[in-house]
Amino acid sequence: MMEVHQHINKCYLNSKIHLLGQISLLKPKMRLETFKKKNKIFKFLCIYNFTMIVLYLAY
C-alpha cells in the first residue's frame, strides 16, 4: 500500500521536474501562461492520484 503511494509521488515529481525544465527554456512572458496551464495538469494529477489511492484502499 505504501509502495503504491510512494511510486505515485515519485512519478508526479518526475513529471513536474521535467515540465519545469521545459518551461525554463521559454521566454519570460510565455512562462506565466505556461505555468497556469501546467497548474491545471498538476491539479488533475493530484486528484487522480488521490482517487487511485482511495480505490486501492477500498479494494
PDB file of N, CA and C in Angstrom:
ATOM      1  N   MET A   1       0.835  -1.187   0.000  1.00  0.00           N
ATOM      2  CA  MET A   1       0.000   0.000   0.000  1.00  0.00           C
ATOM      3  C   MET A   1       0.881   1.252   0.000  1.00  0.00           C
ATOM      4  N   MET A   2       1.840   1.295   0.918  1.00  0.00           N
ATOM      5  CA  MET A   2       2.721   2.451   0.991  1.00  0.00           C
ATOM      6  C   MET A   2       3.596   2.544  -0.259  1.00  0.00           C
ATOM      7  N   GLU A   3       3.941   1.396  -0.835  1.00  0.00           N
ATOM      8  CA  GLU A   3       4.767   1.382  -2.035  1.00  0.00           C
ATOM      9  C   GLU A   3       4.047   2.045  -3.207  1.00  0.00           C
ATOM     10  N   VAL A   4       2.739   1.804  -3.307  1.00  0.00           N
ATOM     11  CA  VAL A   4       1.950   2.409  -4.386  1.00  0.00           C
ATOM     12  C   VAL A   4       1.948   3.920  -4.233  1.00  0.00           C
ATOM     13  N   HIS A   5       1.746   4.387  -3.010  1.00  0.00           N
ATOM     14  CA  HIS A   5       1.706   5.826  -2.743  1.00  0.00           C
ATOM     15  C   HIS A   5       3.058   6.464  -3.065  1.00  0.00           C
ATOM     16  N   GLN A   6       4.151   5.817  -2.675  1.00  0.00           N
ATOM     17  CA  GLN A   6       5.479   6.357  -2.948  1.00  0.00           C
ATOM     18  C   GLN A   6       5.758   6.382  -4.448  1.00  0.00           C
ATOM     19  N   HIS A   7       5.326   5.345  -5.152  1.00  0.00           N
ATOM     20  CA  HIS A   7       5.530   5.293  -6.600  1.00  0.00           C
ATOM     21  C   HIS A   7       4.767   6.414  -7.294  1.00  0.00           C
ATOM     22  N   ILE A   8       3.536   6.647  -6.868  1.00  0.00           N
ATOM     23  CA  ILE A   8       2.719   7.709  -7.470  1.00  0.00           C
ATOM     24  C   ILE A   8       3.379   9.065  -7.228  1.00  0.00           C
ATOM     25  N   ASN A   9       3.851   9.294  -5.996  1.00  0.00           N
ATOM     26  CA  ASN A   9       4.511  10.570  -5.692  1.00  0.00           C
ATOM     27  C   ASN A   9       5.778  10.744  -6.513  1.00  0.00           C
ATOM     28  N   LYS A  10       6.547   9.679  -6.685  1.00  0.00           N
ATOM     29  CA  LYS A  10       7.785   9.756  -7.460  1.00  0.00           C
ATOM     30  C   LYS A  10       7.479  10.092  -8.917  1.00  0.00           C
ATOM     31  N   CYS A  11       6.450   9.459  -9.488  1.00  0.00           N
ATOM     32  CA  CYS A  11       6.067   9.738 -10.875  1.00  0.00           C
ATOM     33  C   CYS A  11       5.609  11.186 -11.023  1.00  0.00           C
ATOM     34  N   TYR A  12       4.833  11.658 -10.051  1.00  0.00           N
ATOM     35  CA  TYR A  12       4.324  13.023 -10.076  1.00  0.00           C
ATOM     36  C   TYR A  12       5.479  14.021 -10.033  1.00  0.00           C
ATOM     37  N   LEU A  13       6.444  13.785  -9.124  1.00  0.00           N
ATOM     38  CA  LEU A  13       7.576  14.701  -9.002  1.00  0.00           C
ATOM     39  C   LEU A  13       8.447  14.675 -10.249  1.00  0.00           C
ATOM     40  N   ASN A  14       8.665  13.501 -10.818  1.00  0.00           N
ATOM     41  CA  ASN A  14       9.472  13.405 -12.035  1.00  0.00           C
ATOM     42  C   ASN A  14       8.826  14.161 -13.187  1.00  0.00           C
ATOM     43  N   SER A  15       7.493  14.045 -13.321  1.00  0.00           N
ATOM     44  CA  SER A  15       6.807  14.751 -14.403  1.00  0.00           C
ATOM     45  C   SER A  15       6.854  16.257 -14.170  1.00  0.00           C
ATOM     46  N   LYS A  16       6.747  16.666 -12.908  1.00  0.00           N
ATOM     47  CA  LYS A  16       6.786  18.091 -12.589  1.00  0.00           C
ATOM     48  C   LYS A  16       8.172  18.667 -12.892  1.00  0.00           C
ATOM     49  N   ILE A  17       9.227  17.956 -12.511  1.00  0.00           N
ATOM     50  CA  ILE A  17      10.590  18.419 -12.779  1.00  0.00           C
ATOM     51  C   ILE A  17      10.826  18.519 -14.285  1.00  0.00           C
ATOM     52  N   HIS A  18      10.354  17.531 -15.031  1.00  0.00           N
ATOM     53  CA  HIS A  18      10.530  17.536 -16.485  1.00  0.00           C
ATOM     54  C   HIS A  18       9.814  18.728 -17.118  1.00  0.00           C
ATOM     55  N   LEU A  19       8.571  18.973 -16.701  1.00  0.00           N
ATOM     56  CA  LEU A  19       7.811  20.081 -17.271  1.00  0.00           C
ATOM     57  C   LEU A  19       8.426  21.425 -16.892  1.00  0.00           C
ATOM     58  N   LEU A  20       8.911  21.553 -15.652  1.00  0.00           N
ATOM     59  CA  LEU A  20       9.532  22.809 -15.236  1.00  0.00           C
ATOM     60  C   LEU A  20      10.823  23.052 -16.008  1.00  0.00           C
ATOM     61  N   GLY A  21      11.546  22.001 -16.351  1.00  0.00           N
ATOM     62  CA  GLY A  21      12.748  22.142 -17.158  1.00  0.00           C
ATOM     63  C   GLY A  21      12.426  22.676 -18.537  1.00  0.00           C
ATOM     64  N   GLN A  22      11.317  22.222 -19.102  1.00  0.00           N
ATOM     65  CA  GLN A  22      10.910  22.712 -20.416  1.00  0.00           C
ATOM     66  C   GLN A  22      10.470  24.166 -20.341  1.00  0.00           C
ATOM     67  N   ILE A  23       9.802  24.530 -19.254  1.00  0.00           N
ATOM     68  CA  ILE A  23       9.304  25.899 -19.100  1.00  0.00           C
ATOM     69  C   ILE A  23      10.467  26.888 -19.010  1.00  0.00           C
ATOM     70  N   SER A  24      11.569  26.483 -18.372  1.00  0.00           N
ATOM     71  CA  SER A  24      12.696  27.404 -18.196  1.00  0.00           C
ATOM     72  C   SER A  24      13.317  27.822 -19.527  1.00  0.00           C
ATOM     73  N   LEU A  25      13.060  27.067 -20.587  1.00  0.00           N
ATOM     74  CA  LEU A  25      13.601  27.407 -21.902  1.00  0.00           C
ATOM     75  C   LEU A  25      12.759  28.456 -22.630  1.00  0.00           C
ATOM     76  N   LEU A  26      11.569  28.730 -22.122  1.00  0.00           N
ATOM     77  CA  LEU A  26      10.672  29.670 -22.789  1.00  0.00           C
ATOM     78  C   LEU A  26      11.030  31.115 -22.444  1.00  0.00           C
ATOM     79  N   LYS A  27      10.494  32.044 -23.237  1.00  0.00           N
ATOM     80  CA  LYS A  27      10.679  33.463 -22.953  1.00  0.00           C
ATOM     81  C   LYS A  27       9.915  33.809 -21.675  1.00  0.00           C
ATOM     82  N   PRO A  28      10.392  34.805 -20.921  1.00  0.00           N
ATOM     83  CA  PRO A  28       9.758  35.153 -19.641  1.00  0.00           C
ATOM     84  C   PRO A  28       8.266  35.456 -19.742  1.00  0.00           C
ATOM     85  N   LYS A  29       7.830  36.112 -20.820  1.00  0.00           N
ATOM     86  CA  LYS A  29       6.413  36.455 -20.939  1.00  0.00           C
ATOM     87  C   LYS A  29       5.542  35.218 -21.115  1.00  0.00           C
ATOM     88  N   MET A  30       6.100  34.204 -21.758  1.00  0.00           N
ATOM     89  CA  MET A  30       5.327  32.988 -22.008  1.00  0.00           C
ATOM     90  C   MET A  30       5.276  32.089 -20.774  1.00  0.00           C
ATOM     91  N   ARG A  31       6.209  32.284 -19.842  1.00  0.00           N
ATOM     92  CA  ARG A  31       6.295  31.398 -18.679  1.00  0.00           C
ATOM     93  C   ARG A  31       5.035  31.439 -17.830  1.00  0.00           C
ATOM     94  N   LEU A  32       4.502  32.638 -17.582  1.00  0.00           N
ATOM     95  CA  LEU A  32       3.327  32.771 -16.722  1.00  0.00           C
ATOM     96  C   LEU A  32       2.144  32.016 -17.304  1.00  0.00           C
ATOM     97  N   GLU A  33       1.909  32.167 -18.598  1.00  0.00           N
ATOM     98  CA  GLU A  33       0.805  31.452 -19.246  1.00  0.00           C
ATOM     99  C   GLU A  33       1.010  29.945 -19.167  1.00  0.00           C
ATOM    100  N   THR A  34       2.249  29.526 -19.371  1.00  0.00           N
ATOM    101  CA  THR A  34       2.547  28.095 -19.340  1.00  0.00           C
ATOM    102  C   THR A  34       2.376  27.546 -17.935  1.00  0.00           C
ATOM    103  N   PHE A  35       2.799  28.306 -16.914  1.00  0.00           N
ATOM    104  CA  PHE A  35       2.628  27.856 -15.536  1.00  0.00           C
ATOM    105  C   PHE A  35       1.156  27.677 -15.203  1.00  0.00           C
ATOM    106  N   LYS A  36       0.309  28.577 -15.682  1.00  0.00           N
ATOM    107  CA  LYS A  36      -1.124  28.458 -15.415  1.00  0.00           C
ATOM    108  C   LYS A  36      -1.681  27.182 -16.030  1.00  0.00           C
ATOM    109  N   LYS A  37      -1.259  26.873 -17.249  1.00  0.00           N
ATOM    110  CA  LYS A  37      -1.722  25.652 -17.910  1.00  0.00           C
ATOM    111  C   LYS A  37      -1.207  24.417 -17.186  1.00  0.00           C
ATOM    112  N   LYS A  38       0.054  24.440 -16.783  1.00  0.00           N
ATOM    113  CA  LYS A  38       0.660  23.290 -16.110  1.00  0.00           C
ATOM    114  C   LYS A  38       0.025  23.069 -14.744  1.00  0.00           C
ATOM    115  N   ASN A  39      -0.369  24.153 -14.047  1.00  0.00           N
ATOM    116  CA  ASN A  39      -1.005  24.009 -12.741  1.00  0.00           C
ATOM    117  C   ASN A  39      -2.308  23.235 -12.855  1.00  0.00           C
ATOM    118  N   LYS A  40      -3.035  23.431 -13.949  1.00  0.00           N
ATOM    119  CA  LYS A  40      -4.267  22.673 -14.158  1.00  0.00           C
ATOM    120  C   LYS A  40      -3.958  21.188 -14.318  1.00  0.00           C
ATOM    121  N   ILE A  41      -2.881  20.892 -15.039  1.00  0.00           N
ATOM    122  CA  ILE A  41      -2.477  19.495 -15.227  1.00  0.00           C
ATOM    123  C   ILE A  41      -2.067  18.892 -13.890  1.00  0.00           C
ATOM    124  N   PHE A  42      -1.284  19.628 -13.085  1.00  0.00           N
ATOM    125  CA  PHE A  42      -0.838  19.116 -11.797  1.00  0.00           C
ATOM    126  C   PHE A  42      -2.018  18.895 -10.859  1.00  0.00           C
ATOM    127  N   LYS A  43      -2.993  19.799 -10.917  1.00  0.00           N
ATOM    128  CA  LYS A  43      -4.175  19.655 -10.072  1.00  0.00           C
ATOM    129  C   LYS A  43      -4.930  18.386 -10.452  1.00  0.00           C
ATOM    130  N   PHE A  44      -5.060  18.143 -11.751  1.00  0.00           N
ATOM    131  CA  PHE A  44      -5.716  16.920 -12.217  1.00  0.00           C
ATOM    132  C   PHE A  44      -4.945  15.693 -11.756  1.00  0.00           C
ATOM    133  N   LEU A  45      -3.612  15.735 -11.852  1.00  0.00           N
ATOM    134  CA  LEU A  45      -2.791  14.600 -11.420  1.00  0.00           C
ATOM    135  C   LEU A  45      -2.949  14.334  -9.929  1.00  0.00           C
ATOM    136  N   CYS A  46      -3.025  15.378  -9.126  1.00  0.00           N
ATOM    137  CA  CYS A  46      -3.214  15.195  -7.685  1.00  0.00           C
ATOM    138  C   CYS A  46      -4.552  14.531  -7.395  1.00  0.00           C
ATOM    139  N   ILE A  47      -5.607  14.990  -8.055  1.00  0.00           N
ATOM    140  CA  ILE A  47      -6.934  14.404  -7.853  1.00  0.00           C
ATOM    141  C   ILE A  47      -6.946  12.959  -8.322  1.00  0.00           C
ATOM    142  N   TYR A  48      -6.323  12.693  -9.461  1.00  0.00           N
ATOM    143  CA  TYR A  48      -6.256  11.329  -9.991  1.00  0.00           C
ATOM    144  C   TYR A  48      -5.489  10.410  -9.039  1.00  0.00           C
ATOM    145  N   ASN A  49      -4.342  10.880  -8.546  1.00  0.00           N
ATOM    146  CA  ASN A  49      -3.546  10.077  -7.616  1.00  0.00           C
ATOM    147  C   ASN A  49      -4.316   9.791  -6.337  1.00  0.00           C
ATOM    148  N   PHE A  50      -4.998  10.799  -5.808  1.00  0.00           N
ATOM    149  CA  PHE A  50      -5.788  10.615  -4.594  1.00  0.00           C
ATOM    150  C   PHE A  50      -6.889   9.590  -4.823  1.00  0.00           C
ATOM    151  N   THR A  51      -7.564   9.680  -5.968  1.00  0.00           N
ATOM    152  CA  THR A  51      -8.631   8.735  -6.299  1.00  0.00           C
ATOM    153  C   THR A  51      -8.091   7.318  -6.401  1.00  0.00           C
ATOM    154  N   MET A  52      -6.946   7.160  -7.035  1.00  0.00           N
ATOM    155  CA  MET A  52      -6.357   5.826  -7.170  1.00  0.00           C
ATOM    156  C   MET A  52      -5.989   5.241  -5.810  1.00  0.00           C
ATOM    157  N   ILE A  53      -5.467   6.060  -4.919  1.00  0.00           N
ATOM    158  CA  ILE A  53      -5.106   5.578  -3.583  1.00  0.00           C
ATOM    159  C   ILE A  53      -6.352   5.165  -2.814  1.00  0.00           C
ATOM    160  N   VAL A  54      -7.406   5.979  -2.882  1.00  0.00           N
ATOM    161  CA  VAL A  54      -8.650   5.650  -2.182  1.00  0.00           C
ATOM    162  C   VAL A  54      -9.247   4.361  -2.732  1.00  0.00           C
ATOM    163  N   LEU A  55      -9.261   4.206  -4.050  1.00  0.00           N
ATOM    164  CA  LEU A  55      -9.790   2.975  -4.645  1.00  0.00           C
ATOM    165  C   LEU A  55      -8.944   1.769  -4.253  1.00  0.00           C
ATOM    166  N   TYR A  56      -7.638   1.955  -4.193  1.00  0.00           N
ATOM    167  CA  TYR A  56      -6.748   0.862  -3.798  1.00  0.00           C
ATOM    168  C   TYR A  56      -7.012   0.458  -2.347  1.00  0.00           C
ATOM    169  N   LEU A  57      -7.215   1.451  -1.483  1.00  0.00           N
ATOM    170  CA  LEU A  57      -7.502   1.154  -0.077  1.00  0.00           C
ATOM    171  C   LEU A  57      -8.867   0.497   0.084  1.00  0.00           C
ATOM    172  N   ALA A  58      -9.832   0.926  -0.719  1.00  0.00           N
ATOM    173  CA  ALA A  58     -11.181   0.357  -0.633  1.00  0.00           C
ATOM    174  C   ALA A  58     -11.205  -1.085  -1.115  1.00  0.00           C
ATOM    175  N   TYR A  59     -10.333  -1.409  -2.042  1.00  0.00           N
ATOM    176  CA  TYR A  59     -10.283  -2.763  -2.577  1.00  0.00           C
ATOM    177  C   TYR A  59      -9.733  -3.702  -1.526  1.00  0.00           C
TER     178      TYR A  59
END
